[in-house]
mmCIF file of N, CA and C in Angstrom:
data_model
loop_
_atom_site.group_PDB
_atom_site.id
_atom_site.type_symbol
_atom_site.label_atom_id
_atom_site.label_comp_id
_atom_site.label_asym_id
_atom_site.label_seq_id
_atom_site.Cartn_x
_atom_site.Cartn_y
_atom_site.Cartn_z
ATOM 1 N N UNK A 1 15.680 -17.717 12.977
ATOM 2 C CA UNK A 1 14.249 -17.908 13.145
ATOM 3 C C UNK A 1 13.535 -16.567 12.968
ATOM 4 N N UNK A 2 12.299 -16.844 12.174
ATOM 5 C CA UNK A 2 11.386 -15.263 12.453
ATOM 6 C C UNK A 2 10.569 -15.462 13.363
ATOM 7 N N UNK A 3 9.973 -14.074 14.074
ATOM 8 C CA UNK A 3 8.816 -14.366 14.684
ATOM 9 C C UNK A 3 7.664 -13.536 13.665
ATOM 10 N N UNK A 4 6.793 -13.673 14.255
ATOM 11 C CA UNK A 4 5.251 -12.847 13.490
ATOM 12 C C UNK A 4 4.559 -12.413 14.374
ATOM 13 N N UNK A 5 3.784 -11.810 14.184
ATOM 14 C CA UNK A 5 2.968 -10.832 14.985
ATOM 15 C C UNK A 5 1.575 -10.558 14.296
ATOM 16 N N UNK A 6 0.512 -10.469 14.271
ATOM 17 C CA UNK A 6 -0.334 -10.152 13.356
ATOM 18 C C UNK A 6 -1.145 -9.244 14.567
ATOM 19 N N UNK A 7 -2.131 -8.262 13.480
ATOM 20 C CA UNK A 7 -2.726 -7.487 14.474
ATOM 21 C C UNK A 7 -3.687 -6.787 13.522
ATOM 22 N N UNK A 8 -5.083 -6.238 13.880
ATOM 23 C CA UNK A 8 -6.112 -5.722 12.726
ATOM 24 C C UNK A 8 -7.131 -6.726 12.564
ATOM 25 N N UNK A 9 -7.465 -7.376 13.413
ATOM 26 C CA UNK A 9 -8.595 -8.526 13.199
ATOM 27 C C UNK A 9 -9.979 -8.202 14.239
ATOM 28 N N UNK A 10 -11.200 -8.337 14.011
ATOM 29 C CA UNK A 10 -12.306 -7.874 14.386
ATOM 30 C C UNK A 10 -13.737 -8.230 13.740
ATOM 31 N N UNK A 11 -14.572 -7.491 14.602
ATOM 32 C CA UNK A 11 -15.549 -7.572 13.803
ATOM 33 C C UNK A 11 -16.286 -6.479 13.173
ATOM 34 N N UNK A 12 -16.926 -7.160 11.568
ATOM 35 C CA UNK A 12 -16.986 -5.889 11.017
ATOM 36 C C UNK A 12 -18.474 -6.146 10.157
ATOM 37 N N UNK A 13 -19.456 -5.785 9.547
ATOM 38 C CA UNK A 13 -20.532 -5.786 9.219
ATOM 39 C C UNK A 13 -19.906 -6.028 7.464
ATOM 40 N N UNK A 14 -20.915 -7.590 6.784
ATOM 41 C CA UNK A 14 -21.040 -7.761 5.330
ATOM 42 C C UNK A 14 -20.756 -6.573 4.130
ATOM 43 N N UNK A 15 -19.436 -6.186 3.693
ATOM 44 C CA UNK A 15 -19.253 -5.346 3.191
ATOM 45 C C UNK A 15 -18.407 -4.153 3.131
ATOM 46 N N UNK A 16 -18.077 -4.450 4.833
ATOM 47 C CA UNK A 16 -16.923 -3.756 4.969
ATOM 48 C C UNK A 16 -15.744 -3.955 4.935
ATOM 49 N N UNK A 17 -14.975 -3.717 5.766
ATOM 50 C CA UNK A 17 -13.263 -3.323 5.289
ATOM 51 C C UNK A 17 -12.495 -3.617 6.886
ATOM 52 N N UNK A 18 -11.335 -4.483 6.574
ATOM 53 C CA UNK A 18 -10.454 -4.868 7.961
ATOM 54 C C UNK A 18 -9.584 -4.614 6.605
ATOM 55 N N UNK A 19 -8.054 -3.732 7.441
ATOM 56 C CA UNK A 19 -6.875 -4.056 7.245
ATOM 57 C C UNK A 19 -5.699 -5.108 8.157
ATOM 58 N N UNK A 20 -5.668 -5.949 7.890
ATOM 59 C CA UNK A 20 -4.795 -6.871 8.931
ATOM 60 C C UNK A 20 -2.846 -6.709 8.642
ATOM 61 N N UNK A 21 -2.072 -6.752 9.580
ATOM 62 C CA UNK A 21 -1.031 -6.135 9.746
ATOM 63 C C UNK A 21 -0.117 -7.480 10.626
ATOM 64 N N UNK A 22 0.916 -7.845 9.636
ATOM 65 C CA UNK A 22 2.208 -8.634 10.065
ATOM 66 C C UNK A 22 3.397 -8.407 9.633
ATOM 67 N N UNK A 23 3.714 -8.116 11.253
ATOM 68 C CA UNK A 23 5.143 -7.737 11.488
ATOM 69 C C UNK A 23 6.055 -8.625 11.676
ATOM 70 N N UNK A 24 7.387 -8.789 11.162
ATOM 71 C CA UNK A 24 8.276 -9.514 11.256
ATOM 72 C C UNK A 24 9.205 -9.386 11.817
ATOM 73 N N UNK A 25 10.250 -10.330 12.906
ATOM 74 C CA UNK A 25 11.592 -9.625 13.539
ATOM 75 C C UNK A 25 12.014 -11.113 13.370
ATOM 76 N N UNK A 26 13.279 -10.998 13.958
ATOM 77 C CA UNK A 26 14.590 -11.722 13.663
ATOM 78 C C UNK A 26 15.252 -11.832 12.504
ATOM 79 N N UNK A 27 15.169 -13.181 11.645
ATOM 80 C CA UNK A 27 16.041 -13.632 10.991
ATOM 81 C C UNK A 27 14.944 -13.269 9.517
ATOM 82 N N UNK A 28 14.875 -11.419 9.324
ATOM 83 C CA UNK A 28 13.892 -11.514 7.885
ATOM 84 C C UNK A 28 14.955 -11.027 7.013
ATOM 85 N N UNK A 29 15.591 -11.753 7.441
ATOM 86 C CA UNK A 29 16.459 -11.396 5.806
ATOM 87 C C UNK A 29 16.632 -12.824 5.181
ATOM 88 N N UNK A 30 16.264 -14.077 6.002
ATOM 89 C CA UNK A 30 16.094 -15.136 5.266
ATOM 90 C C UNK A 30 14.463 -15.494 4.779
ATOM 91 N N UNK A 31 13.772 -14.675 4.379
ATOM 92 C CA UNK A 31 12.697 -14.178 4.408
ATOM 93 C C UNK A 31 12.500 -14.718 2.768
ATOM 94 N N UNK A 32 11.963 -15.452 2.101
ATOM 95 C CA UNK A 32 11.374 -15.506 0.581
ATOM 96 C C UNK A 32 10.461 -14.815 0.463
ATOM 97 N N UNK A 33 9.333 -15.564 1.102
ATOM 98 C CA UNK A 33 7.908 -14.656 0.641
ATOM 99 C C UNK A 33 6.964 -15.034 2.112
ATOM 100 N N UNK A 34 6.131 -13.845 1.790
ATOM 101 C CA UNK A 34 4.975 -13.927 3.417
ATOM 102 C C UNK A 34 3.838 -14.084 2.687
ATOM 103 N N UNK A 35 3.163 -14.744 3.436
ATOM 104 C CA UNK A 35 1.346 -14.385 2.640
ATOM 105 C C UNK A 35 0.369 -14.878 4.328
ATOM 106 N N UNK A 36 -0.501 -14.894 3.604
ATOM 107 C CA UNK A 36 -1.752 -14.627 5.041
ATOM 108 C C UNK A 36 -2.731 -15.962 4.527
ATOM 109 N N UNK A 37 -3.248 -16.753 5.571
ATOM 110 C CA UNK A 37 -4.018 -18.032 5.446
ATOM 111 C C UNK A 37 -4.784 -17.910 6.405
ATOM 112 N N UNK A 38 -5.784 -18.546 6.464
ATOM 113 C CA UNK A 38 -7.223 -18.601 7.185
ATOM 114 C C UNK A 38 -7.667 -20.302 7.094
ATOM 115 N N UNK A 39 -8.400 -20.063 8.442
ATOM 116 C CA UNK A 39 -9.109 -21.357 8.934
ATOM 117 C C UNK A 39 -10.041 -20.844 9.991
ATOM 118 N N UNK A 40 -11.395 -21.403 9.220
ATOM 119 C CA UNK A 40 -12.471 -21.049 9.829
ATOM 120 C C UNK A 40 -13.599 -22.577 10.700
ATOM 121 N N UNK A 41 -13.460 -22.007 11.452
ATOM 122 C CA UNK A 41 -14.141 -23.019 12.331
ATOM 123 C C UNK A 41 -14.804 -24.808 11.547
ATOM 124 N N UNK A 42 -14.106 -25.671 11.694
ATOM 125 C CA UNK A 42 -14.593 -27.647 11.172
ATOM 126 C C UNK A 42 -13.528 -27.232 9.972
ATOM 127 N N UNK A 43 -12.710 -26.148 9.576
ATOM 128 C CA UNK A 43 -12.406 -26.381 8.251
ATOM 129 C C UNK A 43 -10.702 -26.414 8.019
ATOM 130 N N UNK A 44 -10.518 -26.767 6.987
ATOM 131 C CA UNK A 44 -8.906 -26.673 6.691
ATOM 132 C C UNK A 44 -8.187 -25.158 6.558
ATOM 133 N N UNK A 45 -7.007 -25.355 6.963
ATOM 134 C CA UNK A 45 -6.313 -23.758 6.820
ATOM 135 C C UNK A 45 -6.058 -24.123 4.749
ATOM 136 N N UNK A 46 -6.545 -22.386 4.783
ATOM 137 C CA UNK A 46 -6.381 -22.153 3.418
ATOM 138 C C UNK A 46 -5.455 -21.154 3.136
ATOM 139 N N UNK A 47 -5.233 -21.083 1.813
ATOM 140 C CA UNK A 47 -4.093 -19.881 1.433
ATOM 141 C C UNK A 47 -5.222 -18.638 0.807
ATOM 142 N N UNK A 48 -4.928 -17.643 1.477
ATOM 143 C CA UNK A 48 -5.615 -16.964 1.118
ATOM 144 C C UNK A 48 -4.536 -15.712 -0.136
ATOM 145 N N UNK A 49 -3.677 -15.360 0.424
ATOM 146 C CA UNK A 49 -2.657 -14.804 -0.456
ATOM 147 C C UNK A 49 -1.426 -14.287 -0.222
ATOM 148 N N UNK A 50 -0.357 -14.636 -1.215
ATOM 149 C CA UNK A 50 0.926 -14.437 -0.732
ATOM 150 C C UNK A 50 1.772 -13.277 -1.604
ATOM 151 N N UNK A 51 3.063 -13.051 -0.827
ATOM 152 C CA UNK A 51 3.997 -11.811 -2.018
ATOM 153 C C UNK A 51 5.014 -12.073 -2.012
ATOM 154 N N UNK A 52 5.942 -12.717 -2.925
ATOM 155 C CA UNK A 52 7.062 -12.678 -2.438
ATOM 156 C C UNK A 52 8.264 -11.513 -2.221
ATOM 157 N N UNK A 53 9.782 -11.690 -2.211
ATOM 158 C CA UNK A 53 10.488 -10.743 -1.757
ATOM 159 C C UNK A 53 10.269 -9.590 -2.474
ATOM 160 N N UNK A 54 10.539 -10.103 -4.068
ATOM 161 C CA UNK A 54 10.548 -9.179 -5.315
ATOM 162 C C UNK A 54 9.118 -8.664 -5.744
ATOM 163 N N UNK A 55 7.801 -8.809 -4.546
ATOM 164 C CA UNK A 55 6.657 -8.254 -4.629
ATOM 165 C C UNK A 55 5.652 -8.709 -5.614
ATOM 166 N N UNK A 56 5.763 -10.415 -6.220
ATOM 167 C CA UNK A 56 4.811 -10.869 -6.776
ATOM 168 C C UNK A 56 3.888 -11.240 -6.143
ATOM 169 N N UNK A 57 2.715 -11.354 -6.565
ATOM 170 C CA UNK A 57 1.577 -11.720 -5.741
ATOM 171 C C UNK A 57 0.720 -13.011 -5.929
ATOM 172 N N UNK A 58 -0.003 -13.896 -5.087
ATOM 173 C CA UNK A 58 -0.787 -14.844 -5.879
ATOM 174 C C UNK A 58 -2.117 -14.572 -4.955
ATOM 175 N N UNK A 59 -3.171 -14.850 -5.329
ATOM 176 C CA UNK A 59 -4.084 -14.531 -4.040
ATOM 177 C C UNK A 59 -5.359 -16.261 -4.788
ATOM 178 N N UNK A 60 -6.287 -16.532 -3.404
ATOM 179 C CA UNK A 60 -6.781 -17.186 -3.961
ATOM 180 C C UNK A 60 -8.404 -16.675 -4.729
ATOM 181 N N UNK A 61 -8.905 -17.784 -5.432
ATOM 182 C CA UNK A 61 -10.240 -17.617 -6.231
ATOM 183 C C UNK A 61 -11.330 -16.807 -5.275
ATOM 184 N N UNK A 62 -11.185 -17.127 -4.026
ATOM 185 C CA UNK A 62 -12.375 -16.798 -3.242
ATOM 186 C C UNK A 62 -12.164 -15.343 -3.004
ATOM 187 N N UNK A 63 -11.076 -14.696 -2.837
ATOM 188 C CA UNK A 63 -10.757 -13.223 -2.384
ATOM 189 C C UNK A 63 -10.233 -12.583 -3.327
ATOM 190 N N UNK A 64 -10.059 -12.882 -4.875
ATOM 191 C CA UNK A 64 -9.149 -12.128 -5.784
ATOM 192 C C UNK A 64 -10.606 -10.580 -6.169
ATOM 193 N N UNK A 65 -9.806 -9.561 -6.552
ATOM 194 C CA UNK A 65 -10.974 -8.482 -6.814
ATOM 195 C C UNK A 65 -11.228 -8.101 -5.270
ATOM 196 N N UNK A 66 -11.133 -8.774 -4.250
ATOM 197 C CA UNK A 66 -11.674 -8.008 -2.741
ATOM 198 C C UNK A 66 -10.316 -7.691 -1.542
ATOM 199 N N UNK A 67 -9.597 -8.638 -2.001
ATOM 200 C CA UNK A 67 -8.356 -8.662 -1.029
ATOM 201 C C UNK A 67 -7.142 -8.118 -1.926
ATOM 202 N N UNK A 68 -6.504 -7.267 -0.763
ATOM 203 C CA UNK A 68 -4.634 -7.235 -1.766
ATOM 204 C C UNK A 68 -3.544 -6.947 -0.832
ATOM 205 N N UNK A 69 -2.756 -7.918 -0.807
ATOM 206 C CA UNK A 69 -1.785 -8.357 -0.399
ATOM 207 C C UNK A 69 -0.650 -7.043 -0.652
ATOM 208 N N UNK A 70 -0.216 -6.630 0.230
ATOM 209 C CA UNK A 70 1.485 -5.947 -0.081
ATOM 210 C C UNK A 70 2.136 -5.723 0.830
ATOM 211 N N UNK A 71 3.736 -5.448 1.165
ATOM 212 C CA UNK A 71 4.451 -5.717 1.951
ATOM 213 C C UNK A 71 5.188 -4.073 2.277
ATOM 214 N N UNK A 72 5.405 -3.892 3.770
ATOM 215 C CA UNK A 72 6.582 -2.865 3.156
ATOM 216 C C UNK A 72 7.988 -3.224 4.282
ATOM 217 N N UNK A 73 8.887 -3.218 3.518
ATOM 218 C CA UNK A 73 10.358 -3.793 3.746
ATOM 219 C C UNK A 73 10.935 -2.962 4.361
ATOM 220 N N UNK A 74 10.843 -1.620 4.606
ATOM 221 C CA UNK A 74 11.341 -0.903 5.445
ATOM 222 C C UNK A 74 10.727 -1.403 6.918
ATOM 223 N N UNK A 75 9.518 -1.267 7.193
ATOM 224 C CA UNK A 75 9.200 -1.971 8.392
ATOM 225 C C UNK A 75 8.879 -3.271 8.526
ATOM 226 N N UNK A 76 9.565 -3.924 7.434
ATOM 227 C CA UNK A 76 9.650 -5.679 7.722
ATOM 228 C C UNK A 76 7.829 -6.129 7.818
ATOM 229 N N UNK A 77 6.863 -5.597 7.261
ATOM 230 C CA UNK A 77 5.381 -5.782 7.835
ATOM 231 C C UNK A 77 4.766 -6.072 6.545
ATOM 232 N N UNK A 78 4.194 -6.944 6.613
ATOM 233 C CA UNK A 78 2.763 -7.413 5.506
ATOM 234 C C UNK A 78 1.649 -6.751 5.611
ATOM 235 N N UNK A 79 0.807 -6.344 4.807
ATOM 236 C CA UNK A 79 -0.737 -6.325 4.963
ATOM 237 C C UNK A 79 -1.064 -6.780 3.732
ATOM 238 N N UNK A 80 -2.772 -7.718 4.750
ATOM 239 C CA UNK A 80 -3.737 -7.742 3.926
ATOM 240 C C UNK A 80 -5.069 -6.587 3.798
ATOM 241 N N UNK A 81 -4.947 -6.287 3.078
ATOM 242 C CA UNK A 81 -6.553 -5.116 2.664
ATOM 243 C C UNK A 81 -7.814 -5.689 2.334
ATOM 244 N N UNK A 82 -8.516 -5.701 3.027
ATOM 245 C CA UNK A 82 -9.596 -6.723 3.152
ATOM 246 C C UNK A 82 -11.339 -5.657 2.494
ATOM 247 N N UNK A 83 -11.611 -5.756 1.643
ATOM 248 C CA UNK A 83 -12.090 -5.021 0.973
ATOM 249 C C UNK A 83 -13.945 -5.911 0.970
ATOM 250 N N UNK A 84 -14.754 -5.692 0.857
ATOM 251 C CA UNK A 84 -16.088 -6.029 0.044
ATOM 252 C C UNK A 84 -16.656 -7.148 1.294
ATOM 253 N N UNK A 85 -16.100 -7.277 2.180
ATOM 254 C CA UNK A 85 -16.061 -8.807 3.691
ATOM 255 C C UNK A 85 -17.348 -9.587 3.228
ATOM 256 N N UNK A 86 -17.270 -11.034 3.316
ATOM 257 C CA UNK A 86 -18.567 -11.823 3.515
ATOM 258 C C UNK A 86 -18.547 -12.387 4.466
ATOM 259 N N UNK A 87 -19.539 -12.922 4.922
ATOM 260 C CA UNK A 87 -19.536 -13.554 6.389
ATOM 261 C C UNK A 87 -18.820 -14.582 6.051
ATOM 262 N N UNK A 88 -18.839 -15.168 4.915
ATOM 263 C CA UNK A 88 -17.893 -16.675 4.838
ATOM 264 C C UNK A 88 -16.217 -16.589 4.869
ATOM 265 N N UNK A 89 -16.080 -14.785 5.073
ATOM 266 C CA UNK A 89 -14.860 -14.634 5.064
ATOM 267 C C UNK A 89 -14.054 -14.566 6.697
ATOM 268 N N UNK A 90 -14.816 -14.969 7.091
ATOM 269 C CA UNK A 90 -15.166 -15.405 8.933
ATOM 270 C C UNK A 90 -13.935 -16.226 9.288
ATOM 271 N N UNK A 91 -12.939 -15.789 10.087
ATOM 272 C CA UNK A 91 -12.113 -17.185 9.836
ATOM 273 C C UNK A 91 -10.485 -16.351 11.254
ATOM 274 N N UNK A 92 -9.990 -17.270 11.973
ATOM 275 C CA UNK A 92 -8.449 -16.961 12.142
ATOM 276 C C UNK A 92 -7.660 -16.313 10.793
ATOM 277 N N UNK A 93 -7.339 -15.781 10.580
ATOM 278 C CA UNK A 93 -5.954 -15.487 9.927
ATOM 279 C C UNK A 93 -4.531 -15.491 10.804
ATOM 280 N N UNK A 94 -3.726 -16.148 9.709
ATOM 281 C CA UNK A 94 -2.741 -16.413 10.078
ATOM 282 C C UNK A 94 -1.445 -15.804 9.217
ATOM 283 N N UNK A 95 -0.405 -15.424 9.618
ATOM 284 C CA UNK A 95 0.687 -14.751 8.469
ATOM 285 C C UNK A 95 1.715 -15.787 8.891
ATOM 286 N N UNK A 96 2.027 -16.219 7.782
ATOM 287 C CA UNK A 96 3.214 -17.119 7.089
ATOM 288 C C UNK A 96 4.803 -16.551 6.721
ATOM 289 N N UNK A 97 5.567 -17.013 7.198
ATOM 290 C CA UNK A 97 7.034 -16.769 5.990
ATOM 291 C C UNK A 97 7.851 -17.476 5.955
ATOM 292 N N UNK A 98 7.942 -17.948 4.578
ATOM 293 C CA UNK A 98 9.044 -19.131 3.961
ATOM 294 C C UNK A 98 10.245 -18.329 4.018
ATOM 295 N N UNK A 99 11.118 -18.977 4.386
ATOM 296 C CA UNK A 99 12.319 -19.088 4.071
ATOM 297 C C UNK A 99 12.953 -19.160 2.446
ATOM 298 N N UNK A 100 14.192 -19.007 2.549
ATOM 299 C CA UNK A 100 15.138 -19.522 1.390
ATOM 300 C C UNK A 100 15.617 -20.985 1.674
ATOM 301 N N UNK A 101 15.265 -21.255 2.598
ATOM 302 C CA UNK A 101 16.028 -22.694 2.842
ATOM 303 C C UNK A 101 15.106 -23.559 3.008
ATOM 304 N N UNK A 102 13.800 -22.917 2.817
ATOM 305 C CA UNK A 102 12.266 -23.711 2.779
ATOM 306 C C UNK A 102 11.559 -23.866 4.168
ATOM 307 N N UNK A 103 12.123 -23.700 5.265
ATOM 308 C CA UNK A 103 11.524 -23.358 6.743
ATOM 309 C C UNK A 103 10.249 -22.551 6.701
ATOM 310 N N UNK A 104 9.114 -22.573 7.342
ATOM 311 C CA UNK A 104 8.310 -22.185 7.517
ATOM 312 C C UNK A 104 8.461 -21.543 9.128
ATOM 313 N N UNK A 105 7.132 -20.316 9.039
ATOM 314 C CA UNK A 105 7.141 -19.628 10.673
ATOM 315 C C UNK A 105 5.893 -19.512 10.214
ATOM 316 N N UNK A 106 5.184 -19.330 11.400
ATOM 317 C CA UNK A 106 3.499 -18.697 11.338
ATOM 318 C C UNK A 106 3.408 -17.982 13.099
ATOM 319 N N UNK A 107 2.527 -17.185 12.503
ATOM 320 C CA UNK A 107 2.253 -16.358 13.791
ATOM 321 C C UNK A 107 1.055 -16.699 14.371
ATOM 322 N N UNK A 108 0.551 -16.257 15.857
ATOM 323 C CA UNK A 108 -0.650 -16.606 16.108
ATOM 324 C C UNK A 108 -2.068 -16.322 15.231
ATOM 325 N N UNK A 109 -2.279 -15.695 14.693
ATOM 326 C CA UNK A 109 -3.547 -15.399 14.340
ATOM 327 C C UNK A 109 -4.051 -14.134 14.892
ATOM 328 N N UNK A 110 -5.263 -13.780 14.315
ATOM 329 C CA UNK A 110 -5.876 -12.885 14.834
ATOM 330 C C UNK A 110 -7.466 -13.556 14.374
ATOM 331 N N UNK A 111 -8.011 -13.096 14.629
ATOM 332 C CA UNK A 111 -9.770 -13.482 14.685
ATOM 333 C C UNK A 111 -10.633 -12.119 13.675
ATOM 334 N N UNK A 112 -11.292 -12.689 12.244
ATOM 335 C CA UNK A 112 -12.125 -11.808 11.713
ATOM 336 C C UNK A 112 -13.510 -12.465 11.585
ATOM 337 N N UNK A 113 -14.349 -11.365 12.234
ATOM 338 C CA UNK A 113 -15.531 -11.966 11.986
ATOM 339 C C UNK A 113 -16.487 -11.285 11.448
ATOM 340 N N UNK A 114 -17.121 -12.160 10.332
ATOM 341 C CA UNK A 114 -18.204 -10.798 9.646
ATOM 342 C C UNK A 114 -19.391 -10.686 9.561
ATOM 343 N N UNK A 115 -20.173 -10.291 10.126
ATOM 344 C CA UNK A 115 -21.624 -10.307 10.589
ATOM 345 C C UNK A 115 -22.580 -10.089 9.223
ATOM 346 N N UNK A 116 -23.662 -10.681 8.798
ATOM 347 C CA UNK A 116 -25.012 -10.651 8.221
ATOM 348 C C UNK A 116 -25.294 -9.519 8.419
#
């Protein structure tokens, strides 16, 4: 089993910059790929963007050009770089990691909120 940890979530004024930070322990060597998802208040959790082991990336339409995803494997930890913020970018984040055997883990969340 992995656990997650996420941490770097706040509030920050239209335009600015959160780095958000997930750490991984236990079982990350059965680890495929991590990415980071959001759900913002009445709405569905979305994929916001993922990397896998070998460091490909996918990110979605709404954050590509503002967000970037990368991992570092020495300390087992994800970040997202949260670049250009809109208030609609307001939301829980959550960090994800698939397995090789297709298992999913998610961590609690952290809370970003971006003010007008």
């Amino acid at each position: 089993q992995v656990q997650l940890v996420e941490s770097g979530g706040g509030l920050v004024q239209a335009g600015g910059s959160l780095r958000l930070s997930c750490a991984a322990s236990g079982s990350i060597f059965s680890i495929n790929a991590m990415g980071w998802y959001r759900q913002a208040p009445g709405k569905q959790r979305d994929l916001v963007a993922t990397i896998t082991r070998g460091g490909r990336t996918t990110y979605a339409d709404a954050v590509k050009g503002r967000f970037t995803i990368s991992r570092d494997n020495a300390k087992n930890t994800v970040y997202l770089q949260m670049n250009s913020l809109k208030p609609e970018d307001t939301a829980v984040y959550a960090c994800n990691a698939k397995t090789f055997t297709g298992s999913e883990n998610w961590g609690r969340g952290t809370q970003v909120t971006v003010s007008s």
